[in-house]
Short mmCIF file of C-alpha atoms and ligand atoms in Angstrom, two decimals:
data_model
loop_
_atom_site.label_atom_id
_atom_site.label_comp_id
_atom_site.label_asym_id
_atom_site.label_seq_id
_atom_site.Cartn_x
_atom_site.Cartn_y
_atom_site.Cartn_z
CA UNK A 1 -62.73 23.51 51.79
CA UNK A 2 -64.77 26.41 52.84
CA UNK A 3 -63.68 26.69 57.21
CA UNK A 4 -67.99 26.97 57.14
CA UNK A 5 -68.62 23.46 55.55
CA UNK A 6 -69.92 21.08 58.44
CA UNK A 7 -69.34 23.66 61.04
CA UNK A 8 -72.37 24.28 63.47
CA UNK A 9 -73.21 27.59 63.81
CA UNK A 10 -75.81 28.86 66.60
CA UNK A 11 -77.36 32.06 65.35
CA UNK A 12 -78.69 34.32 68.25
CA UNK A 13 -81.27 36.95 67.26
CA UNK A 14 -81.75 40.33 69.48
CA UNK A 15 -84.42 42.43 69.14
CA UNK A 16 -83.58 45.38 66.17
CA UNK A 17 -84.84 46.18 62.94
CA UNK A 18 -81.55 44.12 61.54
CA UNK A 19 -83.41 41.19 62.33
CA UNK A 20 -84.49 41.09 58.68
CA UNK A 21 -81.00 40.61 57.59
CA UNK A 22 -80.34 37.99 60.08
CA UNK A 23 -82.51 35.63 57.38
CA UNK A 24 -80.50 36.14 54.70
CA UNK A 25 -77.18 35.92 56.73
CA UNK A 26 -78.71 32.16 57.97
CA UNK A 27 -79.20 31.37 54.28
CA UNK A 28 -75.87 31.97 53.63
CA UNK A 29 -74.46 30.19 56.55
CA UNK A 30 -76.62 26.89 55.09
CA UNK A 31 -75.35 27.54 51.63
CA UNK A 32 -71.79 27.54 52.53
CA UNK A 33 -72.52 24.26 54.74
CA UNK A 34 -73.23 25.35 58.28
CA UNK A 35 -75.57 23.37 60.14
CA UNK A 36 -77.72 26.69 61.82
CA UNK A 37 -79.59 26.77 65.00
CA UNK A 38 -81.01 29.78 65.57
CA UNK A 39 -82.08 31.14 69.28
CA UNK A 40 -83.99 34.05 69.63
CA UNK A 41 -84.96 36.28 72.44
CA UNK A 42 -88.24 37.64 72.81
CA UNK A 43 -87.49 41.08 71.57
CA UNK A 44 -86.07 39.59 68.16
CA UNK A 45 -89.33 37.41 67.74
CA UNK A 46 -91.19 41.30 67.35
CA UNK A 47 -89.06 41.89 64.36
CA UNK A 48 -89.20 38.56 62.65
CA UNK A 49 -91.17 35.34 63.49
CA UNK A 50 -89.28 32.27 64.37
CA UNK A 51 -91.43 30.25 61.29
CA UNK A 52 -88.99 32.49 59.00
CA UNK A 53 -85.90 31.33 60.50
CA UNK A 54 -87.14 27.39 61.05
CA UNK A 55 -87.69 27.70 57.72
CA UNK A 56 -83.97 28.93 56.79
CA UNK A 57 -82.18 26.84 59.27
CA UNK A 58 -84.29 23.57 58.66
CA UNK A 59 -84.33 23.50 62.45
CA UNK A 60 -86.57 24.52 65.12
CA UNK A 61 -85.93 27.68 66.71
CA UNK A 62 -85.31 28.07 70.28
CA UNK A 63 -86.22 31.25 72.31
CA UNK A 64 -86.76 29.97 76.13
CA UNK A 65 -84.54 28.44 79.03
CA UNK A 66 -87.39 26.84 79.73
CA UNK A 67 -87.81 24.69 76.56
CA UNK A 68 -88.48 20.94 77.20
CA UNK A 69 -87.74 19.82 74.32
CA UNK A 70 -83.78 19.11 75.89
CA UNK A 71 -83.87 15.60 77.18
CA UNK A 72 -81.99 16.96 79.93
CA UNK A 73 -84.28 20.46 80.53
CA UNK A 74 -80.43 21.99 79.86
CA UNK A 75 -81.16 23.72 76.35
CA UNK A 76 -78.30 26.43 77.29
CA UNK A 77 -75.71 24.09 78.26
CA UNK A 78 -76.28 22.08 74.88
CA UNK A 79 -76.49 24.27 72.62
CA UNK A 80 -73.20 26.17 73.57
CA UNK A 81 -71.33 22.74 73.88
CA UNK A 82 -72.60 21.89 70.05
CA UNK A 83 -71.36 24.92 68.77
CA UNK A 84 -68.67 25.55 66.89
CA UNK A 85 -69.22 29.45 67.41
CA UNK A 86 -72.19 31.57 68.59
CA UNK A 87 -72.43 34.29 66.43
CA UNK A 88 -75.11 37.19 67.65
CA UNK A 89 -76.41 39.36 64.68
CA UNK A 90 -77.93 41.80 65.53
CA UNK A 91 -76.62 42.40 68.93
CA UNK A 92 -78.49 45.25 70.24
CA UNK A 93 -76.88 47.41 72.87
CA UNK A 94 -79.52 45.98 75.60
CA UNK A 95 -78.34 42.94 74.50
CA UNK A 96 -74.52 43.99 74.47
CA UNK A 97 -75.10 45.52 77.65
CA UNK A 98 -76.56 42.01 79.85
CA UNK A 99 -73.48 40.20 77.96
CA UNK A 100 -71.11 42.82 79.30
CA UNK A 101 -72.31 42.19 82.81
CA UNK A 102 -72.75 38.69 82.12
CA UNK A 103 -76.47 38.38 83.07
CA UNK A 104 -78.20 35.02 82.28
CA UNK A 105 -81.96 35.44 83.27
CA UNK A 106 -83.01 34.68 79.50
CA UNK A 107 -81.80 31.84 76.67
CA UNK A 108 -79.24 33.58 74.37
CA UNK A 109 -77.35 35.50 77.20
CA UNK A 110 -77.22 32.47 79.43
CA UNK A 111 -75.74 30.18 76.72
CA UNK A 112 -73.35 32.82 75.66
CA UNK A 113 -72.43 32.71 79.27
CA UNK A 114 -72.48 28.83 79.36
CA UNK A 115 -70.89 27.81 76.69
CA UNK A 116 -66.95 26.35 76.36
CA UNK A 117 -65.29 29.64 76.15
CA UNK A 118 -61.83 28.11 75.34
CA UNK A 119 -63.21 26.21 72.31
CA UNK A 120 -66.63 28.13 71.01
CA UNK A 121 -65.81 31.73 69.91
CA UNK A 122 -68.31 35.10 70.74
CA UNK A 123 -68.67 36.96 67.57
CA UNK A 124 -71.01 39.71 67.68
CA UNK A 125 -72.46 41.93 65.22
CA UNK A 126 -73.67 44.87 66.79
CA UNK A 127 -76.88 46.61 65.30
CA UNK A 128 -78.36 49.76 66.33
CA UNK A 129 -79.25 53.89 66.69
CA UNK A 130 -75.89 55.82 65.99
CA UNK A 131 -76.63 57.65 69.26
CA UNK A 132 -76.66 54.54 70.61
CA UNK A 133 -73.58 53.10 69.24
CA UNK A 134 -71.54 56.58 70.01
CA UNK A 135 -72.86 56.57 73.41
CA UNK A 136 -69.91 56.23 76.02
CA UNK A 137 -72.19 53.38 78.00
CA UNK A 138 -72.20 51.41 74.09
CA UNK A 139 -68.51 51.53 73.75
CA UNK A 140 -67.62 50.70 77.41
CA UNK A 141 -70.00 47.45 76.86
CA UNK A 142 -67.95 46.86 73.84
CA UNK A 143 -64.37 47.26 74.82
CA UNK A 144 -65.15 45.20 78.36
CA UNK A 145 -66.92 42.79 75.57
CA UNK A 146 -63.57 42.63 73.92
CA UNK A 147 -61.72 42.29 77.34
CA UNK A 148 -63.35 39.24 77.72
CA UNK A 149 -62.69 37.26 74.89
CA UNK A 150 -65.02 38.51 72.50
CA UNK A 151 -65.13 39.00 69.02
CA UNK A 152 -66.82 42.34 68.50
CA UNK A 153 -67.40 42.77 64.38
CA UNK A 154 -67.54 46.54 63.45
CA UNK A 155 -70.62 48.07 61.93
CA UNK A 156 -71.32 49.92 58.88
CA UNK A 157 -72.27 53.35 58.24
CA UNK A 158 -74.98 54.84 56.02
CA UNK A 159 -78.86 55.08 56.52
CA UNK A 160 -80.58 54.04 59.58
CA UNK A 161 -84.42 52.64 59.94
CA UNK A 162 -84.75 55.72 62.08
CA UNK A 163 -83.85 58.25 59.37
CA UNK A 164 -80.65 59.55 60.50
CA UNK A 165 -77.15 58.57 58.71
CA UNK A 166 -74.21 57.50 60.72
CA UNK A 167 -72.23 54.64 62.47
CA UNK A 168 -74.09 51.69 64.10
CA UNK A 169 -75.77 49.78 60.47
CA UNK A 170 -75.51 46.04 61.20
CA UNK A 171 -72.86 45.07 58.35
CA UNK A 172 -73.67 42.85 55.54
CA UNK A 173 -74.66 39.42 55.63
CA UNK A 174 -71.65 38.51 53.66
CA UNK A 175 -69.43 40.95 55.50
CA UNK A 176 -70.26 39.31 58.63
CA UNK A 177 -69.59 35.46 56.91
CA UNK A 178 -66.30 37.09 55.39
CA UNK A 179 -65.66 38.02 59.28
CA UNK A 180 -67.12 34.51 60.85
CA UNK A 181 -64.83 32.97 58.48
CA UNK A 182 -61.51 34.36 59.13
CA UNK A 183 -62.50 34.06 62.98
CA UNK A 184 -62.47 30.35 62.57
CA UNK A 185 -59.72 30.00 59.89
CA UNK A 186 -56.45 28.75 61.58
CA UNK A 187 -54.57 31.84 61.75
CA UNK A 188 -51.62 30.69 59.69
CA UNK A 189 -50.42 33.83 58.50
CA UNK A 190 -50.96 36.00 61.83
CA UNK A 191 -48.98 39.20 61.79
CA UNK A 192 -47.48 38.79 58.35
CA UNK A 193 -48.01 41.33 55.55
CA UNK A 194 -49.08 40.24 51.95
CA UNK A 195 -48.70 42.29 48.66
CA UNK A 196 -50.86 40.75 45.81
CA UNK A 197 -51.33 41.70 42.11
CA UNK A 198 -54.15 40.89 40.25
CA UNK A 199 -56.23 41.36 36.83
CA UNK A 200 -54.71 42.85 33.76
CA UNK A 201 -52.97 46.22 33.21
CA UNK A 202 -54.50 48.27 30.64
CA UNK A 203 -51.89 50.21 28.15
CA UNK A 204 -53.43 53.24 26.45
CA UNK A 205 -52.93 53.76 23.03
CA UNK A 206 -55.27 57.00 23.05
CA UNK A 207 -57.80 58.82 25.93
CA UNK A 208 -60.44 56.18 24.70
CA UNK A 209 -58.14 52.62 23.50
CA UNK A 210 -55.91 50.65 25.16
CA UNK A 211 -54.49 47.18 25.04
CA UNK A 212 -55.41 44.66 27.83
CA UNK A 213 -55.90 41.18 28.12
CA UNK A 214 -58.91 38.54 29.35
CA UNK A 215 -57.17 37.93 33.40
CA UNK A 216 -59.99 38.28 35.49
CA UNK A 217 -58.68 38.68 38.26
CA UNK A 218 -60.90 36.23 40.12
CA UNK A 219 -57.47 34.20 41.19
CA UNK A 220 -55.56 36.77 43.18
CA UNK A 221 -58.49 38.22 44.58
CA UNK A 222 -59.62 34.47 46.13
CA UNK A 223 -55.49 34.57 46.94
CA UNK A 224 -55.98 37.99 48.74
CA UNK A 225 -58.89 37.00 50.60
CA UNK A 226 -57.88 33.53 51.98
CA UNK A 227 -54.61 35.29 52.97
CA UNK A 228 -56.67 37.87 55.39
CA UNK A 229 -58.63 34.79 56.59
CA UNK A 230 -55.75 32.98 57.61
CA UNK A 231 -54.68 36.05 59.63
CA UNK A 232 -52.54 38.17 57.01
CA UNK A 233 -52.65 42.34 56.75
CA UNK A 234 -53.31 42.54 53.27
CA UNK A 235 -52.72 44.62 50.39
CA UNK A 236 -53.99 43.78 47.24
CA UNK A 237 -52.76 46.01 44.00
CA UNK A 238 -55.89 45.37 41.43
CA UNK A 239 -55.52 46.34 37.70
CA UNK A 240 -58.88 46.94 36.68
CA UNK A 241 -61.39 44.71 37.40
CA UNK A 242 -64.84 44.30 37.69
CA UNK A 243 -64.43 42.38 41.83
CA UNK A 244 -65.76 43.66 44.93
CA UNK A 245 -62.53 44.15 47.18
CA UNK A 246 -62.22 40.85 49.50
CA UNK A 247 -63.45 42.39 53.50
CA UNK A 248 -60.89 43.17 55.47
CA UNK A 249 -58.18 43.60 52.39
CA UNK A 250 -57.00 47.31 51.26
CA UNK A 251 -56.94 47.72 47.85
CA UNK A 252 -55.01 49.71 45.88
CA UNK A 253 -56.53 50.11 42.11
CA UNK A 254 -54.21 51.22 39.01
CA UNK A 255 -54.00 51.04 35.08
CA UNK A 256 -51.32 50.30 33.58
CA UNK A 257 -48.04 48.48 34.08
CA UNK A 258 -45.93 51.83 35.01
CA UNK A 259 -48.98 52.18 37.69
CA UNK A 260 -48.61 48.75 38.88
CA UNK A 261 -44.80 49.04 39.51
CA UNK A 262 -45.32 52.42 40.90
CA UNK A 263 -47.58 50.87 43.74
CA UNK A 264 -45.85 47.70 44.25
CA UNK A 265 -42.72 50.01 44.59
CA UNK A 266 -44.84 51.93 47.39
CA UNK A 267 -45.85 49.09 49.22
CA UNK A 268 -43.35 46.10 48.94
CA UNK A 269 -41.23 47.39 51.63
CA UNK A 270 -43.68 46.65 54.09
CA UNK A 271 -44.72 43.11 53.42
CA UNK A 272 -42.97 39.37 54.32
CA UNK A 273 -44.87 38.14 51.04
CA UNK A 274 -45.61 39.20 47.13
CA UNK A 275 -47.55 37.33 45.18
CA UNK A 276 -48.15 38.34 41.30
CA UNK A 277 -50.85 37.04 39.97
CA UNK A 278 -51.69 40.31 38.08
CA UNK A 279 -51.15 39.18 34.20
CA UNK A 280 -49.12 42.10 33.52
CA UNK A 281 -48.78 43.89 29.61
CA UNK A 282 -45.44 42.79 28.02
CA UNK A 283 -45.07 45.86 25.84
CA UNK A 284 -46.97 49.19 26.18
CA UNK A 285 -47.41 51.63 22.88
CA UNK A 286 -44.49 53.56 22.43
CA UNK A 287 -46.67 56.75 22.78
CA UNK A 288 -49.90 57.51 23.85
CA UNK A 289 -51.92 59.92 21.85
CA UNK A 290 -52.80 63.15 23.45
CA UNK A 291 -56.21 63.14 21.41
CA UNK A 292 -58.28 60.05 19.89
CA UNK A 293 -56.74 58.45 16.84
CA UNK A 294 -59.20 59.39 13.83
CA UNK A 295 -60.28 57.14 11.37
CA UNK A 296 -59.93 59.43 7.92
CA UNK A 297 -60.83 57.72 5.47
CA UNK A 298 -57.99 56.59 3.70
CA UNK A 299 -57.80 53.48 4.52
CA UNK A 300 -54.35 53.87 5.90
CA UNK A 301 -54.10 52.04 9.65
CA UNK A 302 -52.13 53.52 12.59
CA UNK A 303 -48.73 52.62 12.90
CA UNK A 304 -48.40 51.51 16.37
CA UNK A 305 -44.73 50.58 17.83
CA UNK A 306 -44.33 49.02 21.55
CA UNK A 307 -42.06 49.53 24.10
CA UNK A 308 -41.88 46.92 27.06
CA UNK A 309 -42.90 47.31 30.24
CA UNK A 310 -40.65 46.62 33.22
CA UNK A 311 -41.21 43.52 34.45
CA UNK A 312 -42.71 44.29 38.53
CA UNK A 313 -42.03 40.30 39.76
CA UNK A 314 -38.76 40.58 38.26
CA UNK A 315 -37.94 44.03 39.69
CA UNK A 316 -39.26 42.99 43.79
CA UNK A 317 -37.55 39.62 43.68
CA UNK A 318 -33.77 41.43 42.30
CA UNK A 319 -34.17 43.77 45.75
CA UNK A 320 -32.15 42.73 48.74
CA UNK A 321 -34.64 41.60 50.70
CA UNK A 322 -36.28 39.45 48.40
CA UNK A 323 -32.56 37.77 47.71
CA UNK A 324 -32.19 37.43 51.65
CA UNK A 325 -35.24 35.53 52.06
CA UNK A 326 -36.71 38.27 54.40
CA UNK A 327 -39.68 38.68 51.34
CA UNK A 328 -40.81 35.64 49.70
CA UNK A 329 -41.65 35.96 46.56
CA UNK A 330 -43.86 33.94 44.68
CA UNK A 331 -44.38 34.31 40.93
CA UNK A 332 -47.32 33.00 38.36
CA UNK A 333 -47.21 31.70 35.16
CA UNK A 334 -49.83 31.23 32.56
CA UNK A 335 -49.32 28.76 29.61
CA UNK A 336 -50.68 27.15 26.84
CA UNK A 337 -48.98 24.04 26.93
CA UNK A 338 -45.78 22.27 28.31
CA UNK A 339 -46.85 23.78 31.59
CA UNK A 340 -44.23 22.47 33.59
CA UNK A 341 -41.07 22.88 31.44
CA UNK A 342 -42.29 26.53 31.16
CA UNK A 343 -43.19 27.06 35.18
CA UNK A 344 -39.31 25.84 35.89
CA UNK A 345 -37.32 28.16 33.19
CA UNK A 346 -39.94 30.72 34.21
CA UNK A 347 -39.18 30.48 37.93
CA UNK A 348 -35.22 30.52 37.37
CA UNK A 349 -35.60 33.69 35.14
CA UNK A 350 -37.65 35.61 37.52
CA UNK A 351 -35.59 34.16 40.21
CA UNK A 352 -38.30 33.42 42.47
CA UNK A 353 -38.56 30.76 45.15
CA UNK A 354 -41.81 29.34 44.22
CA UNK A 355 -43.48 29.59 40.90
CA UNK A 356 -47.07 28.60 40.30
CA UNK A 357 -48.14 27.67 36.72
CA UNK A 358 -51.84 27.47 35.78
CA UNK A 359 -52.80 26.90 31.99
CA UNK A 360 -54.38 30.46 30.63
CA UNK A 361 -57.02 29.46 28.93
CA UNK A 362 -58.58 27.19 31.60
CA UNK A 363 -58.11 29.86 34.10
CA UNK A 364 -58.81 32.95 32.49
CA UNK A 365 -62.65 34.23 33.80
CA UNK A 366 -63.87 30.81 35.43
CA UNK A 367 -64.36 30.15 39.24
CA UNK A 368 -61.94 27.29 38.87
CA UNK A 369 -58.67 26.20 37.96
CA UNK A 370 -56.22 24.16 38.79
CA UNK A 371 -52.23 24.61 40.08
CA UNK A 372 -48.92 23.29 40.12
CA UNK A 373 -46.81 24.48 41.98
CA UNK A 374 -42.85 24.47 40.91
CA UNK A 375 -39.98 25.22 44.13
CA UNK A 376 -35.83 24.06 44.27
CA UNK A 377 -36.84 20.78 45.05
CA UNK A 378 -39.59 19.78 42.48
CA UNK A 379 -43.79 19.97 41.99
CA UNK A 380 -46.47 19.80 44.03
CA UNK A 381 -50.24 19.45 42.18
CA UNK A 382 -53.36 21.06 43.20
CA UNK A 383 -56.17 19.62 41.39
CA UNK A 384 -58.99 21.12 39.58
CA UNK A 385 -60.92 23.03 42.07
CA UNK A 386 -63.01 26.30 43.03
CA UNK A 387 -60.37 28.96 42.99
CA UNK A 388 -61.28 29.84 46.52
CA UNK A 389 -60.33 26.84 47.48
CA UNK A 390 -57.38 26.51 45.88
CA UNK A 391 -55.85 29.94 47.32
CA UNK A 392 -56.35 28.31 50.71
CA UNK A 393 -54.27 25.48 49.37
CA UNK A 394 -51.51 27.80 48.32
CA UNK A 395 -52.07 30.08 51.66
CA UNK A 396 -51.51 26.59 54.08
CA UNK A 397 -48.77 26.17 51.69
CA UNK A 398 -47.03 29.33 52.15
CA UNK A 399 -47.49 28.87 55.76
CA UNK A 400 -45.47 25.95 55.65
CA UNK A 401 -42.64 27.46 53.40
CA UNK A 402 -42.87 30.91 55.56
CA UNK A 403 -42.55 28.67 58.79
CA UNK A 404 -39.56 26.93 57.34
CA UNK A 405 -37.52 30.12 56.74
CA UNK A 406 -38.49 31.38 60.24
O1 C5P B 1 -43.07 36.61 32.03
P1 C5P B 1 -44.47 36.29 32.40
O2 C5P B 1 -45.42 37.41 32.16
O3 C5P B 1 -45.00 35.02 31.83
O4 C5P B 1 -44.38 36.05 33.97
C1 C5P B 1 -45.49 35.87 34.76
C2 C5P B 1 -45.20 36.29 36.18
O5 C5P B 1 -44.48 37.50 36.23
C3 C5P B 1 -46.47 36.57 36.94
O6 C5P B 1 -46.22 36.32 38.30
C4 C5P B 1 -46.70 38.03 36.66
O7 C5P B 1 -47.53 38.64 37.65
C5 C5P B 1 -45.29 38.57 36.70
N1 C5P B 1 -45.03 39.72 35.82
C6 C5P B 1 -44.80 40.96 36.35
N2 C5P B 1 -44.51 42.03 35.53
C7 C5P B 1 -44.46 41.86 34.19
C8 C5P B 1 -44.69 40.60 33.64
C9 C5P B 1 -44.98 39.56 34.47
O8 C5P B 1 -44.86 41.10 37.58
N3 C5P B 1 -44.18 42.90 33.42
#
């Protein structure tokens, strides 16, 4: 289940240009299930008029302590105790700065000030001038921000409504859900380091042909990303695809299979997990043509002969710290048929802990699938579901397993 669904989000507007994105970042909120109510202070109601974002939320917006519509005349104490996190985009530095000091002589700074600290997270996504942002005053507000609990998002760089280029962009509406998300995720896998594959490897036979296969990569992508929600540094080696990175995940991108090892190699020594998902090339074409293989007329077809590619799950799980425990290592299989007696040989060949078997062709390109996971002691099923769903099924999962060994 998406951490959004049913949660009960109050959206606080300040006044900057951003304001325009804050209606497609409520949109999002409602389509992943968030119940929205959006305050505004006055400067944000220049930018954008509250009909826009009643509209969005399917709420009426607030934008005055004095509102008596509250039973109670307490519209700042409510709305902070409703809330399962107040998340400001754009935060302005004005407004940045009254939160810093904790001033409360208008709506959205008082109920940031009022609300349940303990239980209803700050997450702010600052929005302004890069002069502004640089300025020493900005990044004091910020870091005493920070100090007190807050969660400060960063901010992107590129072209400003003023004209200039630099730091201080409000990010993304789906950067900042990525953000909002892992902020309210349990963090299950704080402080541990993840290596993912994903996709296919591509072999080539010439500069302009290769051999791949159909993997989309959609499954250890959703793996990589619910694994930096749930806390996790992670690293996320991506045959090539056709997937924006997951926020928050560094990705390294390679070819072929060589490639894939190559990077693995680089990076395995610094993680407590690997998970391959990549759907990595058996065999690889014994040589690869300096120039492009010519059709000439003949009739005659190229001889091609194969050579096979080491196998990377194989190769991380044989190294001592795989065989200690200290890296758990988690392997994928994808079958046709007899998915089970093939996900238990499969996991005693590789020599893996935990083996996850998924039938290929009602995985390969669609947004879900469904998993069964095969360990020492037997199976565990997870049903048919959005794939994003189910790698936060297999990340609680690994949580459990990972506490076990602790
Ligand atoms: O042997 P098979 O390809 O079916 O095994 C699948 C599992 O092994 C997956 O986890 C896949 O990522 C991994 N694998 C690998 N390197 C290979 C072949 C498979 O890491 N050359």
């Amino acid at each position: 289940m998406d951490v959004l669904h049913e949660k009960h989000i109050v959206l606080g507007l300040s006044g900057g240009v951003a304001c325009y994105k804050a209606a497609e970042l409520c949109r999002l909120l409602v389509k992943a299930g968030a119940s929205v109510q959006v305050v505004m202070t006055e400067a944000a109601e220049h930018f954008i008029t509250p009909v826009t974002m009643q509209a969005l939320s399917g709420r009426p917006v607030y934008g005055s302590q004095w509102d008596v519509r509250a039973p109670n005349a307490m519209a700042h104490i409510n709305l902070g105790r409703e809330a399962d996190a107040v998340l400001i985009a754009p935060a302005s530095a004005d407004f940045m700065a009254r939160l810093a000091q904790g001033r409360a002589d208008e709506l959205l700074s008082l109920l940031c000030l009022a609300r349940p600290a303990a239980r209803v997270p700050l997450v702010i996504a600052p929005a302004m001038n890069r002069e502004m942002w640089a300025h020493p005053a900005t990044q004091r507000n910020v870091a005493q921000l920070r100090a007190d609990g807050a969660q400060v998002l960063g901010v992107g760089c590129g072209e400003q409504a003023c004209g200039e280029t630099g730091d201080g962009r409000m990010l993304e509406p789906p950067e900042i859900l990525a953000d909002l998300r892992a902020v309210l995720t349990p963090p299950l896998l704080r402080a541990r380091r993840v290596l993912v594959t994903a996709g296919p490897t591509w072999e080539a036979i010439d500069p302009v042909r290769g051999l791949t296969n159909r993997s989309s990569g959609k499954m250890g992508f959703a793996i990589a990303e619910a694994a930096r929600e749930a806390g996790a540094e992670v690293v996320l080696v991506a045959g090539p695809v056709a997937l924006p990175t997951p926020r928050g995940v560094r990705r390294v991108d390679v070819l072929s299979a060589a490639d894939m090892l190559a990077a693995v190699r680089a990076e395995v020594d610094a993680a407590d997990v690997f998970i391959a998902t990549a759907a990595v090339a058996d065999w690889r074409p014994a040589q690869v043509a300096a120039e492009k293989i010519k059709k000439d007329g003949s009739g005659d077809t190229p001889a091609l002969t194969f050579t096979e590619n080491p196998d990377i799950l194989a190769t991380v799980a044989a190294l001592p710290r795989a065989r200690s425990g200290e890296l758990f290592c988690v392997g994928f299989a994808a079958e046709s048929h007899d998915l089970l007696r093939h996900a238990q040989a499969k996991r005693l060949r590789k020599n893996v802990p935990l083996l996850v078997g998924n039938i290929g062709p009602d995985t390969f390109g669609r947004d879900d699938n469904a998993l069964l996971l095969v360990d020492a002691q037997g199976t565990t099923e997870l049903p048919r579901a959005p794939k994003a769903e189910l790698a936060r099924a297999l990340v609680a999962d690994l949580a459990r397993r990972l506490g076990a060994v602790d």
